[in-house]
XYZ file of C-alpha atoms in Angstrom:
685
model
C -3.558 -19.401 -52.732
C -4.337 -15.968 -54.098
C -5.087 -12.798 -52.654
C -2.495 -11.477 -50.343
C -3.767 -8.028 -49.139
C -1.836 -4.767 -49.460
C 0.459 -4.109 -46.460
C 2.944 -1.371 -45.697
C 6.013 -1.191 -47.994
C 9.137 -2.856 -46.771
C 11.212 -0.480 -44.533
C 8.186 1.754 -43.851
C 8.257 2.201 -39.977
C 5.158 1.143 -38.135
C 2.658 3.881 -37.203
C 2.307 4.185 -33.393
C -1.277 3.350 -32.286
C -2.454 4.030 -28.777
C -5.560 2.405 -27.002
C -7.616 2.658 -24.077
C -9.810 -0.505 -24.593
C -8.488 -3.618 -22.660
C -9.243 -5.948 -25.626
C -6.331 -4.482 -27.528
C -4.036 -5.529 -24.695
C -5.462 -8.938 -24.094
C -6.459 -10.388 -27.369
C -3.553 -11.632 -28.952
C -5.134 -12.238 -32.305
C -6.518 -8.620 -32.437
C -2.855 -7.531 -31.616
C -1.204 -9.626 -34.202
C -3.360 -8.588 -36.930
C -2.946 -4.873 -36.119
C 0.983 -5.402 -35.897
C 0.991 -7.151 -39.236
C -1.053 -4.303 -40.680
C 1.514 -1.785 -39.702
C 0.621 -0.591 -36.311
C 2.811 -0.225 -33.281
C 0.500 -0.695 -30.295
C 1.345 1.418 -27.349
C -0.116 2.611 -24.022
C 0.087 6.374 -23.100
C -0.968 9.565 -24.608
C -0.660 9.923 -28.409
C 0.638 12.842 -30.239
C -0.963 14.521 -33.462
C 0.990 12.109 -35.588
C -0.150 9.105 -33.935
C -3.426 6.900 -34.211
C -6.026 6.107 -31.481
C -7.596 2.972 -31.859
C -11.338 2.438 -30.933
C -13.400 -0.651 -31.131
C -16.086 0.343 -33.370
C -18.694 2.306 -31.369
C -18.538 0.242 -28.329
C -18.987 1.720 -24.942
C -15.242 2.226 -24.481
C -14.874 3.974 -27.959
C -16.195 7.380 -26.423
C -13.007 7.327 -24.163
C -10.808 6.792 -27.348
C -12.450 9.703 -29.150
C -12.122 12.018 -26.239
C -8.213 11.318 -26.128
C -8.029 11.661 -29.922
C -9.822 14.927 -29.832
C -7.618 16.397 -26.922
C -4.291 14.995 -28.567
C -4.947 15.547 -32.318
C -4.372 11.922 -32.956
C -6.304 10.185 -35.882
C -9.242 7.932 -34.594
C -8.994 4.406 -36.308
C -12.013 2.223 -35.766
C -11.375 -1.386 -35.570
C -14.162 -4.402 -35.941
C -14.569 -7.846 -36.643
C -14.392 -8.718 -40.354
C -17.631 -10.315 -42.105
C -16.436 -13.762 -41.736
C -15.451 -13.803 -38.165
C -15.252 -17.408 -36.894
C -17.238 -20.551 -36.051
C -18.802 -18.804 -32.866
C -19.309 -15.309 -31.643
C -16.654 -13.498 -29.919
C -18.408 -14.068 -26.568
C -17.152 -17.749 -26.862
C -13.461 -16.567 -26.598
C -12.848 -17.731 -30.191
C -10.486 -15.277 -32.031
C -11.472 -13.574 -35.391
C -10.060 -14.483 -38.623
C -9.858 -10.842 -39.730
C -10.503 -7.244 -38.942
C -11.788 -4.045 -40.509
C -9.591 -1.139 -39.985
C -11.310 2.085 -40.936
C -9.935 5.674 -40.692
C -13.071 7.398 -41.969
C -15.734 5.772 -39.769
C -17.393 2.329 -39.071
C -18.809 0.246 -41.623
C -22.127 0.076 -39.820
C -22.287 3.757 -39.102
C -24.397 5.283 -42.000
C -24.005 8.882 -40.452
C -20.911 9.461 -42.394
C -18.979 7.487 -45.265
C -16.578 4.896 -43.982
C -13.490 3.442 -45.786
C -15.807 0.695 -47.038
C -18.491 3.072 -48.398
C -15.714 5.110 -50.077
C -14.290 1.928 -51.592
C -17.559 0.881 -53.147
C -18.390 4.347 -54.342
C -15.130 5.078 -55.898
C -13.113 1.924 -56.737
C -13.411 0.923 -60.506
C -14.348 -2.746 -59.178
C -13.922 -3.802 -62.972
C -10.834 -6.046 -62.815
C -11.799 -9.333 -64.354
C -9.602 -11.419 -62.099
C -10.936 -9.694 -59.092
C -14.451 -10.232 -59.857
C -13.854 -13.953 -60.830
C -12.383 -14.252 -57.249
C -15.635 -12.618 -55.986
C -17.870 -15.007 -57.842
C -15.757 -18.040 -56.764
C -15.974 -16.741 -53.035
C -19.889 -16.574 -53.286
C -19.888 -20.167 -54.809
C -17.537 -21.378 -52.038
C -19.509 -19.808 -49.260
C -22.563 -21.350 -50.520
C -21.339 -24.785 -50.894
C -19.635 -24.822 -47.586
C -22.432 -22.870 -45.714
C -20.029 -20.280 -44.564
C -21.464 -17.047 -42.724
C -20.317 -14.606 -40.283
C -20.506 -17.316 -37.432
C -20.207 -20.684 -39.326
C -21.076 -23.019 -36.511
C -24.286 -23.880 -38.229
C -25.668 -27.180 -39.215
C -26.850 -27.489 -43.002
C -28.343 -31.026 -42.103
C -30.964 -29.539 -39.783
C -34.571 -29.545 -41.011
C -35.636 -26.175 -42.532
C -39.039 -24.703 -42.641
C -41.160 -25.975 -45.675
C -40.189 -23.544 -48.590
C -42.382 -20.561 -49.389
C -42.146 -18.504 -46.291
C -40.995 -14.858 -45.829
C -37.898 -14.666 -43.800
C -37.640 -11.869 -41.150
C -34.142 -11.396 -39.673
C -33.809 -10.401 -35.902
C -30.905 -8.874 -34.472
C -29.634 -8.409 -30.552
C -31.010 -5.406 -28.902
C -28.882 -2.424 -28.508
C -26.542 -3.443 -31.247
C -24.747 -0.439 -32.815
C -25.423 -1.290 -36.140
C -29.197 -0.575 -35.363
C -28.874 2.867 -33.713
C -26.156 4.072 -36.105
C -27.696 2.640 -39.181
C -30.795 4.717 -39.029
C -33.248 2.434 -37.041
C -34.358 1.457 -33.644
C -36.436 -0.942 -31.702
C -39.599 0.245 -33.345
C -38.206 -0.433 -36.691
C -38.289 -4.058 -35.915
C -42.053 -3.900 -34.858
C -42.813 -2.005 -38.163
C -40.842 -4.446 -40.195
C -42.735 -7.486 -38.987
C -46.009 -5.858 -39.494
C -45.001 -4.952 -43.137
C -43.760 -8.275 -43.843
C -47.265 -9.707 -42.948
C -49.231 -6.930 -45.022
C -47.038 -7.094 -47.935
C -47.231 -10.960 -48.139
C -50.886 -11.780 -47.361
C -51.471 -15.495 -46.354
C -47.713 -16.341 -46.399
C -45.909 -18.017 -43.576
C -43.309 -15.634 -41.784
C -40.117 -17.274 -40.449
C -38.404 -15.185 -37.977
C -34.616 -15.964 -37.634
C -33.171 -15.213 -34.462
C -29.652 -14.081 -33.936
C -27.073 -16.649 -32.684
C -26.208 -14.802 -29.578
C -29.885 -14.961 -28.371
C -29.282 -18.577 -27.696
C -28.865 -19.404 -24.123
C -30.075 -15.972 -23.118
C -26.674 -14.180 -23.718
C -28.218 -11.175 -25.489
C -31.895 -10.535 -25.992
C -33.408 -10.086 -29.439
C -36.574 -8.119 -30.574
C -38.655 -11.176 -31.217
C -39.331 -13.808 -28.465
C -41.703 -16.822 -28.072
C -44.652 -14.390 -27.779
C -43.950 -13.509 -31.361
C -44.671 -16.991 -32.632
C -48.502 -16.579 -33.142
C -50.706 -17.436 -36.028
C -48.615 -17.709 -39.204
C -45.407 -16.582 -37.530
C -42.919 -19.050 -36.324
C -39.575 -18.419 -34.414
C -36.260 -20.212 -35.950
C -33.805 -20.396 -33.140
C -31.828 -23.558 -34.480
C -28.355 -23.079 -35.858
C -29.558 -23.666 -39.413
C -27.468 -22.474 -42.377
C -28.545 -19.003 -43.787
C -27.930 -20.418 -47.257
C -30.417 -23.215 -46.477
C -32.979 -20.691 -45.148
C -32.413 -18.219 -47.958
C -32.996 -21.025 -50.381
C -36.652 -21.564 -49.141
C -37.557 -17.958 -48.682
C -39.819 -15.975 -51.077
C -38.676 -12.604 -49.684
C -36.174 -11.511 -47.102
C -36.884 -8.622 -44.540
C -34.000 -7.137 -42.491
C -32.845 -3.977 -40.698
C -29.090 -4.114 -40.739
C -28.185 -7.616 -40.228
C -25.142 -9.144 -42.059
C -27.649 -11.913 -43.172
C -29.202 -9.221 -45.544
C -25.851 -9.077 -47.141
C -25.727 -12.826 -47.330
C -29.367 -12.786 -48.841
C -27.976 -10.776 -51.688
C -25.296 -13.268 -52.378
C -27.875 -15.889 -52.369
C -29.750 -14.285 -55.240
C -32.452 -12.320 -53.124
C -33.190 -8.510 -53.184
C -33.955 -8.034 -49.496
C -36.209 -5.510 -47.924
C -33.842 -3.235 -45.922
C -35.286 -1.039 -43.214
C -31.987 0.347 -41.845
C -28.902 1.696 -43.585
C -26.214 -1.081 -43.559
C -23.249 -1.086 -45.689
C -24.986 -3.215 -48.460
C -27.697 -0.887 -48.893
C -27.897 1.813 -51.443
C -26.197 0.117 -54.174
C -29.013 -1.030 -56.319
C -29.016 -4.653 -54.687
C -31.655 -4.097 -52.156
C -35.243 -2.492 -51.747
C -34.362 0.366 -49.292
C -37.038 1.681 -46.976
C -34.587 4.379 -45.529
C -32.481 5.303 -48.669
C -29.022 6.975 -48.195
C -28.896 9.810 -50.669
C -25.235 9.877 -51.144
C -24.971 6.245 -52.307
C -25.918 6.443 -55.976
C -23.721 3.972 -57.561
C -25.093 0.689 -58.972
C -23.034 -2.495 -58.173
C -23.203 -6.183 -58.991
C -23.052 -8.751 -56.462
C -19.573 -9.589 -57.525
C -18.504 -5.905 -57.172
C -20.090 -5.750 -53.512
C -18.201 -8.895 -52.602
C -15.022 -7.682 -54.178
C -15.095 -4.667 -52.002
C -16.519 -5.940 -48.821
C -14.684 -9.273 -48.549
C -11.560 -9.029 -50.593
C -10.323 -5.366 -50.579
C -11.695 -3.919 -47.352
C -10.690 -6.388 -44.382
C -7.457 -7.359 -43.101
C -7.786 -11.365 -43.027
C -5.315 -13.387 -40.926
C -3.879 -16.840 -41.550
C -3.532 -18.640 -38.213
C -1.357 -21.498 -39.611
C 1.346 -18.988 -41.123
C 0.921 -16.173 -38.900
C 0.496 -13.734 -41.555
C -2.003 -11.512 -43.406
C -3.637 -13.397 -46.196
C -6.461 -13.025 -48.791
C -10.093 -14.111 -48.724
C -9.480 -17.442 -50.255
C -7.008 -18.439 -47.345
C -9.838 -17.427 -44.921
C -12.494 -19.463 -46.766
C -10.232 -22.553 -46.692
C -9.738 -22.091 -42.910
C -13.360 -21.672 -42.129
C -14.173 -24.715 -44.529
C -12.016 -26.988 -42.416
C -13.088 -25.687 -39.149
C -16.715 -25.738 -40.062
C -16.506 -29.152 -41.454
C -14.756 -30.352 -38.131
C -17.302 -28.634 -35.988
C -20.425 -29.995 -37.908
C -18.999 -33.634 -37.875
C -17.844 -33.630 -34.230
C -19.861 -31.157 -32.020
C -22.216 -33.873 -31.086
C -19.220 -36.269 -30.174
C -18.444 -39.804 -31.498
C -17.970 -43.380 -30.304
C -15.373 -45.197 -32.211
C -15.051 -48.877 -32.799
C -12.141 -50.937 -34.316
C -9.474 -48.442 -33.516
C -5.891 -49.910 -32.791
C -4.534 -48.620 -29.197
C -1.765 -46.650 -30.762
C -4.210 -44.878 -33.131
C -6.507 -43.722 -30.151
C -4.431 -40.537 -29.052
C -3.977 -39.170 -32.672
C -7.694 -39.767 -33.360
C -8.406 -37.849 -30.107
C -6.693 -34.947 -31.438
C -8.482 -34.917 -34.678
C -12.154 -35.784 -33.560
C -12.180 -33.939 -30.176
C -10.852 -30.590 -31.550
C -14.347 -29.246 -32.035
C -16.399 -31.370 -29.757
C -16.432 -33.822 -26.766
C -13.791 -36.383 -26.280
C -13.841 -39.397 -28.384
C -15.267 -42.423 -26.722
C -14.059 -46.033 -27.596
C -15.864 -49.204 -27.794
C -15.226 -52.766 -28.391
C -18.693 -54.040 -29.576
C -21.655 -52.735 -31.628
C -23.706 -52.786 -28.490
C -21.183 -50.494 -26.614
C -20.747 -48.139 -29.566
C -24.544 -47.393 -29.817
C -25.260 -47.199 -26.279
C -24.239 -43.600 -25.872
C -26.528 -42.563 -28.672
C -23.669 -40.718 -30.379
C -22.622 -40.823 -34.159
C -20.449 -43.800 -34.578
C -16.998 -44.221 -36.321
C -15.177 -47.365 -37.519
C -11.858 -48.014 -38.920
C -12.959 -48.950 -42.408
C -11.564 -52.503 -42.321
C -13.162 -53.382 -39.217
C -16.776 -52.639 -40.330
C -19.188 -55.560 -39.773
C -22.726 -56.381 -40.675
C -23.663 -56.446 -36.991
C -22.341 -52.761 -36.535
C -24.354 -51.600 -39.463
C -27.494 -53.316 -38.114
C -26.943 -52.070 -34.600
C -26.532 -48.421 -35.994
C -29.805 -48.789 -38.048
C -31.692 -49.898 -35.086
C -30.385 -47.025 -32.858
C -31.022 -44.610 -35.706
C -27.295 -43.424 -35.509
C -25.118 -42.311 -38.205
C -22.132 -44.570 -39.231
C -19.065 -43.139 -40.794
C -15.914 -45.264 -41.957
C -12.491 -43.930 -41.104
C -9.265 -44.335 -43.084
C -5.878 -42.606 -43.590
C -6.039 -39.736 -46.210
C -4.004 -39.517 -49.285
C -1.595 -37.012 -47.895
C -0.790 -38.855 -44.817
C 2.510 -38.332 -43.122
C 6.334 -38.416 -43.261
C 6.525 -42.000 -42.568
C 4.590 -45.254 -42.585
C 1.483 -46.117 -40.654
C 2.786 -49.404 -39.905
C 5.729 -47.618 -38.199
C 2.986 -45.885 -36.030
C 3.480 -42.531 -37.558
C 0.215 -40.542 -36.792
C -1.713 -39.274 -39.902
C -1.992 -35.664 -41.001
C -5.263 -36.507 -42.877
C -8.043 -38.893 -42.402
C -11.212 -39.521 -44.603
C -14.645 -40.237 -43.155
C -17.136 -41.803 -45.368
C -20.726 -42.252 -44.608
C -21.611 -44.290 -47.742
C -18.915 -46.807 -48.001
C -15.023 -46.226 -48.363
C -12.991 -45.076 -51.315
C -11.062 -48.443 -51.887
C -14.167 -50.613 -52.044
C -15.684 -50.408 -55.550
C -18.366 -53.002 -54.733
C -20.608 -50.172 -53.245
C -20.853 -46.439 -53.787
C -18.665 -44.159 -51.567
C -18.649 -40.563 -50.676
C -15.458 -40.158 -52.798
C -17.350 -41.291 -55.947
C -20.302 -38.845 -55.555
C -17.729 -35.992 -54.921
C -15.838 -37.081 -58.111
C -19.065 -36.994 -60.070
C -20.083 -33.616 -58.642
C -16.720 -32.093 -59.248
C -17.093 -33.004 -62.967
C -19.642 -30.431 -63.219
C -17.773 -27.667 -61.559
C -17.001 -24.443 -63.665
C -13.437 -23.994 -64.526
C -13.086 -21.165 -61.941
C -13.914 -23.354 -59.072
C -11.180 -25.756 -60.143
C -8.250 -23.146 -59.918
C -7.443 -24.334 -56.350
C -7.209 -27.856 -57.351
C -4.937 -26.933 -60.385
C -2.597 -24.879 -58.074
C -2.707 -27.809 -55.468
C -1.632 -30.258 -58.109
C 1.111 -27.916 -59.204
C 2.312 -27.569 -55.668
C 2.341 -31.447 -55.142
C 4.640 -31.880 -58.327
C 6.750 -28.988 -57.378
C 7.557 -30.188 -53.908
C 7.385 -33.911 -54.513
C 4.993 -34.507 -51.684
C 3.219 -37.956 -51.638
C 1.328 -40.224 -49.111
C 4.186 -41.056 -47.119
C 7.091 -38.859 -48.165
C 9.863 -41.196 -47.630
C 13.492 -40.396 -48.364
C 15.046 -42.654 -50.904
C 17.305 -43.304 -53.855
C 16.099 -41.790 -57.197
C 18.665 -43.249 -59.660
C 17.844 -45.809 -62.280
C 20.297 -47.961 -64.216
C 20.707 -47.238 -67.943
C 17.759 -48.260 -69.685
C 19.184 -48.351 -73.210
C 16.506 -45.945 -74.575
C 13.646 -48.337 -73.759
C 10.012 -47.254 -72.551
C 10.153 -47.174 -68.828
C 7.379 -48.812 -67.180
C 6.916 -48.405 -63.505
C 5.125 -51.319 -61.574
C 4.322 -50.527 -57.962
C 4.080 -53.293 -55.482
C 1.331 -53.349 -52.848
C 0.515 -55.145 -49.562
C -1.304 -58.282 -50.848
C -3.597 -58.669 -47.838
C -4.731 -55.055 -47.966
C -8.398 -54.234 -48.228
C -7.901 -52.416 -51.284
C -6.534 -55.595 -52.845
C -9.147 -57.906 -51.472
C -12.124 -55.591 -52.536
C -10.698 -53.818 -55.462
C -8.146 -55.891 -57.364
C -10.047 -58.298 -59.250
C -8.391 -61.266 -60.993
C -4.827 -59.933 -60.768
C -4.355 -59.642 -57.029
C -0.727 -60.416 -56.254
C 2.420 -58.456 -57.032
C 3.934 -61.309 -59.121
C 0.696 -61.517 -61.203
C 0.933 -57.877 -61.700
C 4.394 -58.033 -62.863
C 3.587 -60.899 -65.373
C 0.569 -58.749 -66.849
C 2.976 -55.648 -67.207
C 5.703 -57.728 -69.033
C 2.969 -59.350 -71.209
C 1.534 -55.989 -72.243
C 5.041 -54.324 -72.584
C 7.321 -57.090 -73.748
C 9.985 -54.647 -74.851
C 9.824 -52.097 -71.958
C 12.416 -51.580 -69.026
C 10.319 -52.769 -66.146
C 10.983 -51.015 -62.799
C 9.448 -52.938 -59.826
C 8.979 -50.791 -56.677
C 8.169 -52.776 -53.614
C 5.759 -51.314 -51.102
C 7.520 -49.670 -48.255
C 5.505 -51.579 -45.779
C 6.541 -54.777 -47.500
C 10.181 -53.730 -47.746
C 10.213 -52.896 -44.018
C 9.020 -56.353 -43.289
C 5.714 -55.245 -41.724
C 3.207 -56.592 -44.352
C 2.795 -59.385 -46.828
C 3.613 -59.078 -50.532
C 7.253 -59.887 -50.891
C 8.491 -61.539 -54.182
C 11.471 -63.747 -54.108
C 14.429 -62.721 -56.255
C 14.181 -65.841 -58.394
C 10.658 -65.104 -59.311
C 11.690 -61.613 -60.492
C 14.099 -62.982 -63.114
C 12.845 -62.177 -66.493
C 10.041 -60.017 -65.307
C 11.843 -56.788 -63.768
C 14.683 -55.413 -65.341
C 15.265 -53.332 -62.159
C 14.087 -53.601 -58.449
C 13.952 -49.983 -56.996
C 14.491 -50.892 -53.338
C 14.237 -48.025 -50.921
C 13.696 -45.615 -53.710
C 11.747 -42.475 -53.907
C 8.443 -43.245 -55.718
C 8.078 -39.609 -56.829
C 11.513 -39.556 -58.523
C 10.633 -43.051 -60.028
C 7.378 -41.483 -61.623
C 9.263 -38.582 -63.126
C 11.481 -41.105 -65.007
C 8.478 -43.311 -66.032
C 6.690 -43.567 -69.420
C 3.787 -45.368 -68.028
C 2.720 -46.769 -64.656
C 1.083 -50.248 -64.554
C -0.839 -50.827 -61.184
C -3.538 -52.958 -59.472
C -4.887 -50.161 -57.128
C -1.975 -48.326 -55.879
C -2.237 -44.681 -54.973
C 0.979 -44.217 -57.073
C -1.327 -44.324 -60.030
C -3.126 -41.195 -58.900
C 0.145 -39.695 -58.188
C 1.428 -40.442 -61.692
C -1.795 -38.904 -63.117
C -0.881 -35.681 -61.268
C 2.496 -35.829 -62.950
C 1.138 -36.268 -66.402
C 2.163 -39.953 -66.602
C -0.180 -42.403 -68.200
C -1.671 -45.109 -66.041
C -2.903 -48.627 -66.733
C -4.941 -50.282 -63.886
C -5.867 -53.822 -63.585
C -8.141 -53.407 -60.763
C -10.666 -50.767 -59.739
C -9.056 -48.047 -57.692
C -11.116 -44.908 -56.853
C -9.385 -42.960 -59.806
C -10.245 -45.646 -62.493
C -13.304 -45.442 -64.610
C -13.400 -41.902 -65.097
C -11.677 -41.568 -68.491
C -8.272 -40.649 -67.170
C -6.863 -44.084 -67.013
C -6.548 -47.273 -69.123
C -8.844 -49.645 -67.436
C -8.302 -53.302 -67.669
C -10.561 -54.153 -64.540
C -14.251 -54.210 -64.122
C -15.478 -50.760 -63.766
C -18.735 -50.014 -61.952
C -21.528 -48.763 -64.314
C -22.267 -45.733 -61.808
C -18.869 -44.271 -62.726
C -20.235 -42.381 -65.733
C -18.935 -38.792 -65.157
C -15.973 -37.525 -67.045
C -14.130 -35.431 -64.807
C -11.010 -33.412 -65.598
C -7.846 -34.015 -63.783
C -8.412 -30.848 -61.758
C -11.974 -32.115 -60.950
C -10.450 -35.473 -59.675
C -7.910 -33.609 -57.470
C -10.596 -31.391 -56.141
C -12.669 -34.455 -55.034
C -9.862 -36.467 -53.962
C -7.734 -34.063 -52.115
C -9.769 -31.087 -51.125
C -13.422 -32.247 -50.595
C -12.995 -35.659 -49.374
C -10.369 -35.886 -46.660
C -10.087 -33.964 -43.372
C -6.633 -32.465 -42.524
C -4.915 -31.877 -39.057
C -2.253 -29.347 -38.583
C 0.417 -30.682 -36.315
C 1.669 -27.264 -35.327
C -1.447 -25.547 -34.211
C -3.395 -28.696 -33.518
C -6.292 -27.554 -35.399
C -8.282 -28.666 -38.488
C -6.724 -27.026 -41.569
C -6.685 -26.875 -45.358
C -4.814 -29.198 -47.546
C -2.373 -26.582 -48.611
C -1.120 -26.246 -45.026
C -0.479 -30.075 -44.725
C 1.347 -29.915 -47.927
C 3.603 -27.272 -46.768
C 4.092 -28.983 -43.440
C 5.087 -32.181 -45.459
C 7.401 -30.315 -47.708
C 9.185 -28.519 -45.104
C 9.394 -31.499 -42.410
C 7.685 -29.026 -40.029
C 6.086 -31.953 -38.110
C 6.806 -33.113 -34.424
C 8.325 -36.496 -34.272
C 6.365 -39.278 -33.034
C 6.369 -40.013 -29.340
C 9.113 -42.359 -28.019
C 6.659 -44.960 -26.965
C 5.209 -44.983 -30.346
C 8.508 -45.539 -32.065
C 9.312 -48.443 -29.627
C 5.948 -50.059 -30.468
C 6.785 -49.793 -34.171
C 10.123 -51.456 -33.677
C 8.326 -54.418 -31.632
C 5.675 -54.572 -34.303
C 8.292 -54.993 -37.112
C 10.123 -57.599 -35.210
C 7.051 -59.722 -34.515
C 6.076 -59.271 -38.160
C 9.430 -60.535 -39.056
C 9.362 -63.505 -37.089
C 5.824 -64.350 -38.332
C 7.220 -64.071 -41.873
C 10.192 -66.396 -41.125
C 7.837 -68.874 -39.445
C 5.551 -68.906 -42.528
C 8.593 -69.549 -44.732
């Protein structure tokens, strides 16, 4: 991704930084970000050439200021960055970034901070920088990201047409040091009513007031007449969409209101006031520059903070933090209420527990629709095990039902060999391989077709990384050589598992590997046909084997134990029923003919011989197809940190092989499964 921040030049010694606040000693994430930012943390008394760290203007900051004054050390104020985490720091969750300021604190309007200096003096006119800022705004809106992103965009919002008043916690330093007080909140609420006669007033409480952790300025007694209190974890972006006006003192939600297109009424002096984007009730005379939204975001979110990548243990750019939060927030939103799972084979349960219980209660497993719906939790079912009885039971219980399947960048090794997946898809509409009904992936592809080019840059980079690294679904090592083709067109025909659900539901008339080969030969009589058996079939684990005698006259070469990505690079065309190799060929610029209806067919990117659903009318670019298929649709799990992660992390893990080996018991089960499958094949023969 883009946006690696400026760090100290190589060879420059770290600057000694002393501290008196315990958090700098005990919070490993904070220490690590500071170390990566060029600070050598130390205890003791600093000298005049050293730094003294203070956590903003916390109660302990005065001690740091006193030590700095007596020693001549420079005071450096550290704070959480503006996209902190899912939950407030009180939860123990570490921050994804810090602000490190030598002039002041970004929330202290008494003197300029590094952020204010940056916004006042930096040109902020670089086209690439501003495009990154605009893309960041769009991504934050699409993913409902905010300072604490554990919000639920599906919660019912107030009826649109209200005035939004934003509360903050009592005693917050940004109030006192932002030119405001408790009386400012009383004044703001009164003026919101006077200036908007007859309008409903919605007061949004601060997340930390939930559970009584920290009191706010507005309580239940405020909710009288046309004033209502909003305490639920609604997405700020949803709230902003329904608001006709926004009133704030110094809350970061005022900043996000600007990003959502509002011109908020600001009663304090926060960092985002005074730049021509707000109506300032307490103007700051020294702020005279006029900025655009993109310029404000470029300064406050791209140039100012030090962002941290928890997967690679390094400083990073805003884009990496957005990807991290997108993955974390998606997992929390889907999982925080817990799930009951049905149709999950025994060996899959532990890996599924790791994925779905990271952000919520432990996954429960059931063996019948009645048992699955009894706990009142959302229900997951392995896609191939879905039944009408389960759908009806979930409908009666008013419980959401989602189908689960392996993702498209799965593992290093086969699922049939019990290798746990690094990606899964969850689909609330259908499932990607079933063209007989809509799926969530279909909708995402249609939506991606309308994305502007800047929003597809990430997908383009992802596709390039996949091609460069050779990463695919299973990443199996294999031979790459082909015999001499005599200059003939090379047509690759990937075999499939013939009893697979994608064949049963999406193959159409041509539904066996032998029939596919005959079709390919009929369409390309002079071509050099390369048949690639499916690895599960080669391993004797699944059905679909073609006898050698049947291959004569059809396939010029059978690529057994071959690297499919190497074969694609040698191919002039791929002919397939529904194989994912067709999608992987598209990524590599190879034309694809499909006889069935895989998820990537029918969008204008393939030669389609099968029946295409009429609903597939959009015409996405290849980058848009990649965005929907590999970024928006699957969930990814990092095997190193054990956390939800962006797709780019999984690509790097798969490319490097930095993946723990399956447990011995799973490898033993896989061997037994293969033996029984082989015996069954011999018995059928």
